[in-house]
Amino acid sequence: MHTTLIAIAIVHALVKHVSAQTCALASEIAREDVKNALASAFYVDEGSTWMFDFDQLPADCTDCGNANPASTYGCPRFSVSRVRRRSRRTRGDDEDAPRRVVRASATEPEYHTLPVLDSPNIEFAEGSSPGAQRDGVLPQTCEWTLEPTEVVLIYGCTPSALAYFGITPYWYRLGGATSSLVFASLSDTFSMGENGDFGAFTRLSTEAATVSPGTFIRAPTAPWNSSFSFIMSRNRAALSLAAAVLRDRGLVVNEVGVPPPPSSDSTYTVLYRGALPASSEAWKNWVRAPPITTLRLKPKSAAAPEAIFEAAAPLIARRTVDELSLTQAYDALVSAVRERVASVPGRDAAVAATVRPQIVIDSSMTCVNFRINCGGDNRDTNYIRAPAFTLASNDDLVYAIGVRHVWTRNAYYHSVALYNRARRLAVVSIEDAVFKNSAAPWSTSDAFYVVAFARDCSRHDVPIGVPCVDVPQNGFPSASRDESIELWERPYSTYSTTIGPWWQSMILPTLVRSIPAPPPSSSNPFSALFASF
Ligand SMILES: *[C@@H]1O[C@H](CO)[C@@H](O)[C@H](O)[C@H]1NC(C)=O
């Protein structure tokens, strides 16, 4: 019974709207026409789209790139046409160090990194270029340069309905004397989202509607399967020229002006993110063959080289509903769950509260200025990481307790995922639809969720209405008995701004674990607290 929970969640998470939306750029012929129109003004280099396919991840991956069965990511790729510094990715694996400097040897550059991040790994894109070597085609990479007058263009169709879809441009690596991986967003994400509670929003202009920069549109459904184009350049004249050709072809254009890189030789990328499809079949089809064309354009006539973008577009200000007014009711809920856990003979309860979020800076410019790894940050969300735990035996049971950020309107989409920490792999993901009424055994408010996790839920007496999720210890994806498991909350896009919520106004999740009770003689009222760290 418990294993079916996730499938049910995915089906019911979105509004049912089967009315097919259509996309003017669905056919390759239509996209080819656009490309031909561009060729009169630009030299055109065609790339491709790479999408991370969870099903194709090797089951024995040791760095699984934070793959999550409920969401995926991808990026536009181009041929490795220039000599590129051998990319070396350094991940912060010492999560208790707030920031650290890694220096592998005296001759290697320094990498400043934040703690372990929920960052996508776009370097997976390099090995999987289908038939690249065999056909003598240059290998492709999602990490590319952007020459002063170049334009990178993506155009095609948005996917079918998802809870969330976004396109984010990034600085990937800063060059110069010491190259640094920063993976820092260049702008707000061009995103859209939809849920059954408050409908949809979009910040991406599509054939369905044009959205002014820095604003968003609300609608009953988001513009799924809709044509769009997205361009980025460091040069205004080149960007305008590309935009004019695209508009002339009847396309709507989303533009990003890229400010001068802090150092020469910098590289860039763009990420696609999609989560929680209404139809996993339709999403799989989109992921396997995205109806998107990816071009790198160089003006044939010299574009005014001085027409540079001096600064990035302003970011949308965050606005977060203050959840702290729920604190009293929340604490009462945690106590009630704790009592329940401790009431089982031979067991005690250990309570661990989340003390800090993952990302502690609001704007990625900090990462660029100080050469810190922002880990593919996305201002549409705030990843919140709860304390790690293990499920070492069948007797272990963990209740995750938190606020339903969809209920407080601090998220359009909210999931809780358990990650295998060492392998950077999501093992299970639970969506807000499953949270509804899950705190009912203890609380009259539907503002909260309670979800239990165990190796085998059927062995535990979990109150009716509280979802219990089996966490596999074998197979793929899984976390073995001694592997550290980390719970992540992923709230996306508040209702008021459609930008992600900010953790300081939020109630962060608490874990209540069932642990063996200490022998009565050594009983210490505080031992349960200490045992949780
Ligand atoms: C998207 O629209 C195109 C043409 O308008 C249509 O042929 C295609 O089936 C649609 N795709 C989906 C997944 O609905």
Coordinates of C-alpha atoms and ligand atoms in Angstrom, one line a residue:
M1 CA 0.0 0.0 0.0
H2 CA 2.7 2.4 0.9
T3 CA 4.7 2.0 -2.2
T4 CA 1.8 3.3 -4.3
L5 CA 1.7 6.6 -2.6
I6 CA 4.1 8.4 -4.9
A7 CA 2.4 7.3 -8.1
I8 CA -0.9 8.6 -6.7
A9 CA 0.6 11.9 -5.7
I10 CA 1.9 12.5 -9.2
V11 CA -1.5 11.8 -10.8
H12 CA -3.5 14.1 -8.5
A13 CA -1.0 16.9 -8.1
L14 CA -2.2 19.0 -11.1
V15 CA -5.4 20.4 -12.3
K16 CA -6.9 18.1 -14.8
H17 CA -7.0 20.0 -18.1
V18 CA -6.7 17.7 -21.0
S19 CA -7.5 20.4 -23.6
A20 CA -4.5 20.0 -25.9
Q21 CA -2.4 23.1 -26.3
T22 CA -0.6 23.5 -29.6
C23 CA 2.8 24.6 -30.5
A24 CA 3.8 26.4 -33.7
L25 CA 7.4 25.1 -33.4
A26 CA 6.5 21.5 -32.9
S27 CA 7.8 20.3 -36.2
E28 CA 11.4 20.3 -37.2
I29 CA 10.4 22.0 -40.5
A30 CA 9.0 25.0 -38.6
R31 CA 12.2 25.3 -36.6
E32 CA 14.4 24.8 -39.7
D33 CA 12.6 27.8 -41.3
V34 CA 13.5 30.0 -38.4
K35 CA 17.1 28.8 -38.6
N36 CA 17.2 29.7 -42.3
A37 CA 15.8 33.1 -41.7
L38 CA 18.6 33.7 -39.2
A39 CA 21.3 32.6 -41.6
S40 CA 21.0 35.8 -43.6
A41 CA 22.2 37.9 -40.7
F42 CA 24.2 35.4 -38.7
Y43 CA 26.8 32.6 -39.0
V44 CA 24.9 29.7 -37.4
D45 CA 26.3 26.9 -35.3
E46 CA 23.7 24.3 -34.3
G47 CA 23.9 22.5 -30.9
S48 CA 21.6 20.1 -29.2
T49 CA 19.6 19.6 -26.0
W50 CA 20.8 17.3 -23.3
M51 CA 18.3 16.1 -20.7
F52 CA 19.2 14.1 -17.7
D53 CA 17.4 10.8 -17.9
F54 CA 16.9 9.2 -14.5
D55 CA 16.2 5.8 -16.1
Q56 CA 19.6 5.8 -17.8
L57 CA 21.6 6.6 -14.7
P58 CA 24.0 3.7 -14.0
A59 CA 22.6 1.9 -10.9
D60 CA 26.1 1.9 -9.3
C61 CA 26.7 5.6 -9.8
T62 CA 28.7 7.0 -6.9
D63 CA 28.0 10.7 -7.8
C64 CA 24.5 10.5 -9.1
G65 CA 24.2 14.3 -9.7
N66 CA 21.3 14.7 -7.2
A67 CA 19.1 12.8 -9.6
N68 CA 15.5 12.9 -8.4
P69 CA 12.8 10.7 -9.8
A70 CA 10.2 13.5 -9.5
S71 CA 12.2 16.2 -11.3
T72 CA 14.9 16.5 -13.9
Y73 CA 17.1 18.9 -15.6
G74 CA 18.9 19.5 -18.9
C75 CA 21.0 22.0 -20.8
P76 CA 21.8 23.2 -24.3
R77 CA 25.0 21.8 -25.7
F78 CA 27.4 23.0 -28.3
S79 CA 30.5 21.4 -29.9
V80 CA 33.7 21.8 -28.0
S81 CA 35.1 24.0 -30.7
R82 CA 37.6 25.9 -28.8
V83 CA 40.3 24.7 -26.5
R84 CA 38.7 24.6 -23.1
R85 CA 40.5 24.2 -19.9
R86 CA 39.9 20.7 -18.7
S87 CA 36.9 21.1 -16.6
R88 CA 37.4 19.9 -13.1
R89 CA 34.5 19.9 -10.8
T90 CA 35.1 20.2 -7.1
R91 CA 32.3 19.5 -4.8
G92 CA 32.2 20.6 -1.3
D93 CA 31.9 17.3 0.5
D94 CA 32.6 18.6 4.0
E95 CA 29.2 20.0 4.7
D96 CA 30.0 21.4 8.1
A97 CA 32.5 23.9 6.7
P98 CA 30.5 26.9 5.7
R99 CA 32.9 27.7 3.0
R100 CA 36.2 26.1 2.2
V101 CA 39.1 26.4 -0.1
V102 CA 40.1 23.3 -1.9
R103 CA 43.6 23.1 -3.2
A104 CA 44.5 19.7 -4.5
S105 CA 48.1 20.5 -5.2
A106 CA 50.4 23.5 -5.4
T107 CA 50.0 23.8 -9.2
E108 CA 46.2 23.6 -9.3
P109 CA 43.8 26.5 -9.0
E110 CA 41.8 27.1 -5.9
Y111 CA 38.1 26.3 -5.7
H112 CA 35.9 28.0 -3.2
T113 CA 32.8 26.1 -2.5
L114 CA 29.7 26.3 -0.4
P115 CA 28.5 23.2 1.5
V116 CA 27.2 20.2 -0.5
L117 CA 24.6 21.6 -2.8
D118 CA 21.6 20.1 -4.4
S119 CA 23.3 21.0 -7.7
P120 CA 22.7 19.5 -11.0
N121 CA 25.7 17.9 -12.7
I122 CA 25.9 19.2 -16.2
E123 CA 29.1 17.4 -16.8
F124 CA 27.0 14.3 -17.3
A125 CA 26.2 15.9 -20.7
E126 CA 29.7 15.4 -22.0
G127 CA 29.9 11.6 -22.0
S128 CA 26.5 11.0 -23.5
S129 CA 26.5 12.7 -26.8
P130 CA 24.9 9.9 -28.8
G131 CA 27.3 8.5 -31.4
A132 CA 29.6 11.5 -31.1
Q133 CA 32.9 9.8 -31.5
R134 CA 31.7 7.2 -34.0
D135 CA 30.3 9.8 -36.4
G136 CA 33.4 11.9 -36.1
V137 CA 31.2 14.7 -34.7
L138 CA 32.9 16.9 -32.2
P139 CA 31.9 16.1 -28.6
Q140 CA 29.5 18.5 -27.1
T141 CA 29.3 20.2 -23.8
C142 CA 26.8 22.2 -21.8
E143 CA 29.6 24.5 -20.6
W144 CA 30.3 27.0 -23.4
T145 CA 31.9 30.3 -24.0
L146 CA 29.9 33.4 -25.1
E147 CA 32.0 35.7 -27.3
P148 CA 31.3 39.4 -27.0
T149 CA 28.9 39.6 -30.0
E150 CA 27.6 36.0 -29.9
V151 CA 24.0 35.2 -29.3
V152 CA 22.8 31.9 -27.8
L153 CA 19.3 31.0 -29.0
I154 CA 17.0 28.3 -27.8
Y155 CA 13.5 28.0 -29.4
G156 CA 10.8 25.3 -29.6
C157 CA 8.0 24.1 -27.4
T158 CA 7.5 24.1 -23.7
P159 CA 6.7 20.6 -22.2
S160 CA 3.3 19.3 -21.4
A161 CA 1.9 20.0 -18.0
L162 CA 4.2 19.9 -15.0
A163 CA 4.1 21.4 -11.5
Y164 CA 7.1 23.5 -12.5
F165 CA 9.2 24.2 -15.5
G166 CA 12.0 26.8 -15.7
I167 CA 14.9 28.0 -17.9
T168 CA 17.8 29.6 -16.0
P169 CA 21.0 31.1 -17.5
Y170 CA 24.3 30.8 -15.5
W171 CA 27.8 31.8 -15.3
Y172 CA 29.4 28.4 -15.0
R173 CA 33.2 29.0 -14.6
L174 CA 35.1 32.2 -14.2
G175 CA 38.4 32.3 -16.1
G176 CA 41.4 34.3 -15.4
A177 CA 44.6 33.4 -13.5
T178 CA 42.6 30.9 -11.3
S179 CA 39.5 29.4 -12.8
S180 CA 36.6 29.0 -10.4
L181 CA 33.5 27.0 -10.7
V182 CA 30.7 29.4 -9.7
F183 CA 27.6 27.9 -11.4
A184 CA 25.8 31.1 -10.5
S185 CA 22.5 32.3 -12.0
L186 CA 22.6 35.2 -14.3
S187 CA 19.0 36.2 -13.9
D188 CA 15.7 35.2 -12.4
T189 CA 14.4 32.0 -14.0
F190 CA 12.0 32.1 -16.9
S191 CA 9.6 29.7 -15.3
M192 CA 6.0 28.6 -15.1
G193 CA 4.2 26.5 -12.5
E194 CA 0.8 25.1 -11.8
N195 CA -1.1 23.5 -9.0
G196 CA -4.6 22.4 -8.1
D197 CA -4.9 25.0 -5.3
F198 CA -4.2 28.3 -7.1
G199 CA -3.9 27.7 -10.8
A200 CA -0.9 28.7 -12.8
F201 CA 1.7 31.4 -13.4
T202 CA 4.3 32.1 -16.1
R203 CA 7.3 34.3 -16.4
L204 CA 8.3 32.9 -19.7
S205 CA 6.8 34.6 -22.8
T206 CA 5.2 32.1 -25.2
E207 CA 2.8 32.2 -28.1
A208 CA 0.0 32.0 -25.5
A209 CA 1.0 35.3 -23.8
T210 CA 3.8 37.8 -23.7
V211 CA 5.2 38.6 -20.2
S212 CA 6.9 41.8 -19.5
P213 CA 10.4 41.4 -18.0
G214 CA 10.4 41.2 -14.2
T215 CA 6.6 40.4 -14.1
F216 CA 4.5 37.3 -14.3
I217 CA 1.0 36.3 -15.5
R218 CA -1.6 34.3 -13.7
A219 CA -3.9 31.9 -15.6
P220 CA -5.9 28.8 -14.9
T221 CA -3.2 26.8 -16.7
A222 CA 0.3 27.5 -17.7
P223 CA 1.4 27.7 -21.4
W224 CA 2.3 24.1 -21.9
N225 CA 3.3 22.9 -25.3
S226 CA 3.6 26.5 -26.4
S227 CA 6.3 28.0 -28.7
F228 CA 8.9 30.2 -27.2
S229 CA 12.3 31.6 -27.9
F230 CA 15.1 32.5 -25.5
I231 CA 18.2 34.5 -26.4
M232 CA 21.2 35.7 -24.4
S233 CA 24.1 37.9 -25.5
R234 CA 26.6 40.3 -24.1
N235 CA 25.9 42.7 -27.0
R236 CA 22.7 44.8 -27.3
A237 CA 23.0 45.2 -31.0
A238 CA 23.4 41.5 -31.6
L239 CA 20.6 40.6 -29.2
S240 CA 18.3 43.1 -30.9
L241 CA 19.1 41.8 -34.3
A242 CA 18.3 38.2 -33.3
A243 CA 15.1 39.3 -31.6
A244 CA 14.0 41.2 -34.7
V245 CA 14.5 38.2 -37.0
L246 CA 12.6 36.0 -34.5
R247 CA 9.7 38.5 -34.1
D248 CA 9.6 38.8 -37.8
R249 CA 8.9 35.0 -37.9
G250 CA 6.1 35.5 -35.4
L251 CA 7.9 34.2 -32.4
V252 CA 7.8 35.7 -28.9
V253 CA 11.2 36.4 -27.5
N254 CA 12.6 36.1 -24.0
E255 CA 15.9 38.1 -23.7
V256 CA 18.8 38.1 -21.3
G257 CA 21.5 40.8 -21.5
V258 CA 24.7 39.3 -20.1
P259 CA 26.9 41.8 -18.2
P260 CA 30.6 41.7 -18.9
P261 CA 32.3 38.7 -17.2
P262 CA 34.4 39.5 -14.2
S263 CA 37.3 37.9 -16.0
S264 CA 38.0 36.7 -19.5
D265 CA 37.6 33.1 -20.5
S266 CA 34.4 32.7 -18.5
T267 CA 32.0 29.9 -19.5
Y268 CA 28.2 29.8 -19.3
T269 CA 25.3 27.4 -19.3
V270 CA 21.5 27.4 -19.3
L271 CA 19.5 24.9 -17.2
Y272 CA 16.1 23.5 -17.9
R273 CA 14.3 22.2 -14.9
G274 CA 11.0 20.2 -14.9
A275 CA 9.2 18.7 -11.9
L276 CA 6.2 16.5 -11.3
P277 CA 4.6 15.9 -14.7
A278 CA 0.8 15.5 -15.0
S279 CA 1.6 12.7 -17.5
S280 CA 4.9 10.9 -17.0
E281 CA 4.6 9.5 -20.5
A282 CA 4.3 13.0 -22.1
W283 CA 7.3 14.2 -20.0
K284 CA 9.4 11.2 -21.0
N285 CA 8.7 11.9 -24.6
W286 CA 9.7 15.5 -24.2
V287 CA 12.9 14.6 -22.3
R288 CA 13.9 11.9 -24.8
A289 CA 13.4 14.2 -27.8
P290 CA 13.0 17.8 -26.8
P291 CA 11.2 19.8 -29.5
I292 CA 13.9 22.5 -29.2
T293 CA 16.5 23.9 -31.5
T294 CA 19.7 25.3 -30.0
L295 CA 21.8 27.8 -32.0
R296 CA 24.9 29.8 -31.5
L297 CA 24.8 32.9 -33.7
K298 CA 27.5 35.3 -34.8
P299 CA 26.5 38.5 -36.6
K300 CA 27.9 38.5 -40.2
S301 CA 28.3 42.3 -40.1
A302 CA 30.3 43.7 -37.3
A303 CA 27.9 44.4 -34.4
A304 CA 28.6 47.6 -32.5
P305 CA 31.2 46.2 -30.1
E306 CA 30.6 49.0 -27.6
A307 CA 26.9 48.1 -27.2
I308 CA 27.5 46.0 -24.2
F309 CA 25.2 45.3 -21.3
E310 CA 26.7 47.0 -18.3
A311 CA 24.6 45.2 -15.6
A312 CA 22.2 42.3 -15.2
A313 CA 18.5 43.0 -15.2
P314 CA 17.1 43.7 -11.7
L315 CA 16.0 40.7 -9.7
I316 CA 12.4 40.3 -8.5
A317 CA 12.2 41.0 -4.8
R318 CA 11.3 38.0 -2.6
R319 CA 8.2 38.2 -0.4
T320 CA 7.5 35.3 2.0
V321 CA 4.5 34.7 4.1
D322 CA 5.5 34.7 7.7
E323 CA 5.0 31.2 9.0
L324 CA 6.2 31.9 12.5
S325 CA 2.7 32.6 13.6
L326 CA 2.1 28.9 13.3
T327 CA 5.0 28.1 15.7
Q328 CA 2.8 27.3 18.8
A329 CA 0.6 24.9 16.9
Y330 CA 3.7 23.4 15.2
D331 CA 5.5 22.8 18.5
A332 CA 2.4 21.2 19.9
L333 CA 2.3 18.9 16.9
V334 CA 6.0 17.9 17.3
S335 CA 5.3 17.2 21.0
A336 CA 2.3 15.0 20.2
V337 CA 4.3 13.0 17.6
R338 CA 7.1 12.7 20.0
E339 CA 4.8 11.3 22.7
R340 CA 3.4 8.8 20.3
V341 CA 6.9 7.6 19.3
A342 CA 8.0 7.4 22.9
S343 CA 4.9 5.5 24.0
V344 CA 6.0 2.4 22.0
P345 CA 7.4 -0.2 24.5
G346 CA 11.2 -0.3 24.4
R347 CA 11.4 2.8 22.3
D348 CA 12.2 6.4 22.9
A349 CA 11.9 9.5 20.7
A350 CA 14.8 11.7 19.4
V351 CA 13.9 15.1 18.1
A352 CA 16.1 17.0 15.6
A353 CA 15.1 20.4 14.3
T354 CA 16.5 21.9 11.1
V355 CA 18.7 24.8 12.0
R356 CA 19.8 26.2 8.7
P357 CA 18.9 26.2 5.0
Q358 CA 21.2 25.2 2.2
I359 CA 21.6 28.5 0.4
V360 CA 22.4 31.4 2.6
I361 CA 22.7 34.2 0.0
D362 CA 19.9 35.8 -1.9
S363 CA 21.7 36.9 -5.0
S364 CA 24.2 34.8 -6.9
M365 CA 26.3 37.9 -7.5
T366 CA 27.9 37.1 -4.2
C367 CA 29.2 33.9 -5.8
V368 CA 30.5 35.7 -8.8
N369 CA 32.2 38.4 -6.8
F370 CA 33.8 36.1 -4.3
R371 CA 34.2 33.1 -6.6
I372 CA 32.1 30.8 -4.6
N373 CA 30.3 27.8 -6.1
C374 CA 26.6 28.7 -6.1
G375 CA 25.8 25.1 -7.2
G376 CA 23.3 26.0 -9.9
D377 CA 21.2 28.2 -7.7
N378 CA 17.6 29.0 -8.7
R379 CA 15.8 32.0 -7.1
D380 CA 12.6 30.2 -7.6
T381 CA 13.4 27.9 -4.6
N382 CA 15.2 27.6 -1.4
Y383 CA 16.4 24.1 -0.6
I384 CA 16.0 23.3 3.0
R385 CA 18.0 20.5 4.4
A386 CA 17.0 18.7 7.5
P387 CA 19.4 16.8 9.8
A388 CA 20.8 13.5 8.4
F389 CA 19.8 10.1 9.8
T390 CA 20.0 6.4 9.0
L391 CA 17.4 3.7 8.8
A392 CA 19.7 1.0 10.2
S393 CA 17.0 -1.5 11.1
N394 CA 13.5 -2.5 10.5
D395 CA 12.6 -1.0 13.9
D396 CA 13.7 2.4 12.9
L397 CA 11.0 4.9 12.1
V398 CA 11.3 8.6 11.3
Y399 CA 8.5 11.1 11.3
A400 CA 9.2 14.3 9.2
I401 CA 7.1 17.2 10.4
G402 CA 6.8 20.5 8.7
V403 CA 4.7 23.2 7.3
R404 CA 2.8 22.8 4.1
H405 CA 4.3 25.7 2.2
V406 CA 1.5 25.3 -0.4
W407 CA -1.0 25.9 2.3
T408 CA 0.8 29.1 3.5
R409 CA 1.1 30.1 -0.1
N410 CA 4.9 30.1 0.2
A411 CA 5.1 27.5 -2.7
Y412 CA 3.3 26.6 -5.8
Y413 CA 5.0 23.3 -5.6
H414 CA 6.5 21.7 -2.5
S415 CA 8.1 18.3 -2.2
V416 CA 10.1 16.5 0.4
A417 CA 12.8 14.1 -0.8
L418 CA 15.1 11.7 1.0
Y419 CA 18.6 11.8 -0.5
N420 CA 21.4 9.2 -0.2
R421 CA 23.9 11.8 0.9
A422 CA 27.1 10.1 -0.1
R423 CA 25.9 9.2 -3.6
R424 CA 23.9 12.5 -4.1
L425 CA 20.8 10.5 -5.2
A426 CA 17.2 11.1 -4.3
V427 CA 15.7 7.9 -3.1
V428 CA 12.0 8.9 -2.6
S429 CA 10.1 12.1 -3.2
I430 CA 6.8 13.0 -1.7
E431 CA 4.6 15.8 -3.0
D432 CA 2.3 18.2 -1.3
A433 CA -0.8 16.3 -2.5
V434 CA 0.2 13.5 -0.2
F435 CA 0.7 15.9 2.8
K436 CA -3.0 17.1 2.8
N437 CA -4.6 16.1 6.1
S438 CA -1.5 14.1 7.0
A439 CA -1.3 15.8 10.4
A440 CA -5.0 15.2 11.2
P441 CA -4.4 12.6 13.9
W442 CA -2.8 15.3 16.0
S443 CA -3.7 18.7 14.7
T444 CA -6.9 20.4 13.5
S445 CA -4.9 22.6 11.1
D446 CA -4.1 21.5 7.6
A447 CA -1.1 23.8 7.6
F448 CA 1.2 21.0 8.6
Y449 CA 2.4 17.7 7.2
V450 CA 3.6 14.6 8.9
V451 CA 5.2 11.8 6.9
A452 CA 6.8 8.6 8.3
F453 CA 9.7 6.8 6.8
A454 CA 10.8 3.2 7.5
R455 CA 12.3 0.3 5.8
D456 CA 9.0 -1.6 6.0
C457 CA 6.0 0.5 7.0
S458 CA 3.8 -2.6 7.6
R459 CA 5.9 -3.3 10.7
H460 CA 4.9 0.0 12.3
D461 CA 1.8 1.3 13.9
V462 CA 1.5 4.6 12.1
P463 CA -1.8 6.4 12.7
I464 CA -4.3 6.2 9.9
G465 CA -4.0 9.1 7.5
V466 CA -0.3 9.6 8.1
P467 CA 1.5 8.5 5.0
C468 CA 4.4 6.1 5.6
V469 CA 6.9 5.6 2.9
D470 CA 9.2 2.6 2.5
V471 CA 12.8 3.5 1.9
P472 CA 14.5 0.9 -0.2
Q473 CA 17.9 -0.4 1.0
N474 CA 18.7 -2.4 -2.2
G475 CA 18.3 -1.8 -5.9
F476 CA 18.1 1.6 -7.5
P477 CA 17.5 4.1 -6.1
S478 CA 18.2 3.1 -2.6
A479 CA 20.1 3.9 0.7
S480 CA 21.6 1.0 2.5
R481 CA 21.3 0.5 6.3
D482 CA 24.5 2.3 7.1
E483 CA 24.2 5.1 4.6
S484 CA 23.4 8.6 5.7
I485 CA 20.0 9.8 4.6
E486 CA 19.1 13.5 4.3
L487 CA 15.7 15.0 4.0
W488 CA 15.3 18.0 1.7
E489 CA 12.3 20.3 1.5
R490 CA 11.9 21.9 -1.9
P491 CA 9.4 24.7 -1.9
Y492 CA 9.1 26.4 -5.3
S493 CA 7.6 29.8 -6.1
T494 CA 5.5 31.7 -3.6
Y495 CA 2.1 32.7 -4.7
S496 CA 2.6 36.4 -4.3
T497 CA 5.8 36.9 -6.4
T498 CA 6.3 33.4 -8.0
I499 CA 10.0 33.7 -6.8
G500 CA 11.1 31.2 -4.1
P501 CA 10.4 31.8 -0.4
W502 CA 13.1 32.9 2.0
W503 CA 13.9 30.5 4.8
Q504 CA 14.0 33.1 7.6
S505 CA 10.2 33.5 7.6
M506 CA 9.6 29.8 7.3
I507 CA 9.1 27.0 9.8
L508 CA 11.8 24.5 9.0
P509 CA 11.1 20.7 9.2
T510 CA 11.7 18.6 12.4
L511 CA 12.5 15.0 12.5
V512 CA 11.2 12.7 15.3
R513 CA 13.0 9.4 15.3
S514 CA 12.1 6.2 17.1
I515 CA 15.2 5.0 18.9
P516 CA 15.8 2.2 21.3
A517 CA 14.9 3.3 24.8
P518 CA 17.9 3.5 27.2
P519 CA 18.0 0.9 30.0
P520 CA 16.0 2.4 32.9
S521 CA 19.0 2.8 35.3
S522 CA 20.8 5.2 33.0
S523 CA 17.7 7.1 32.2
N524 CA 18.5 10.8 31.6
P525 CA 15.7 13.2 30.5
F526 CA 18.0 14.9 28.0
S527 CA 19.6 11.8 26.5
A528 CA 17.1 11.7 23.7
L529 CA 18.0 15.2 22.7
F530 CA 21.7 14.5 22.6
A531 CA 21.1 11.2 20.7
S532 CA 19.7 13.1 17.8
F533 CA 22.9 14.9 16.9
Ligands
LIG1 C1 2.0 20.1 -29.2 O1 1.4 20.8 -30.3 C2 1.7 20.1 -31.5 C3 1.2 21.0 -32.7 O2 0.5 22.1 -32.3 C4 1.0 18.8 -31.6 O3 1.2 18.2 -32.8 C5 1.6 18.0 -30.5 O4 0.9 16.7 -30.4 C6 1.4 18.7 -29.1 N1 2.2 17.9 -28.2 C7 1.7 17.5 -27.0 C8 2.6 16.7 -26.2 O5 0.5 17.8 -26.7

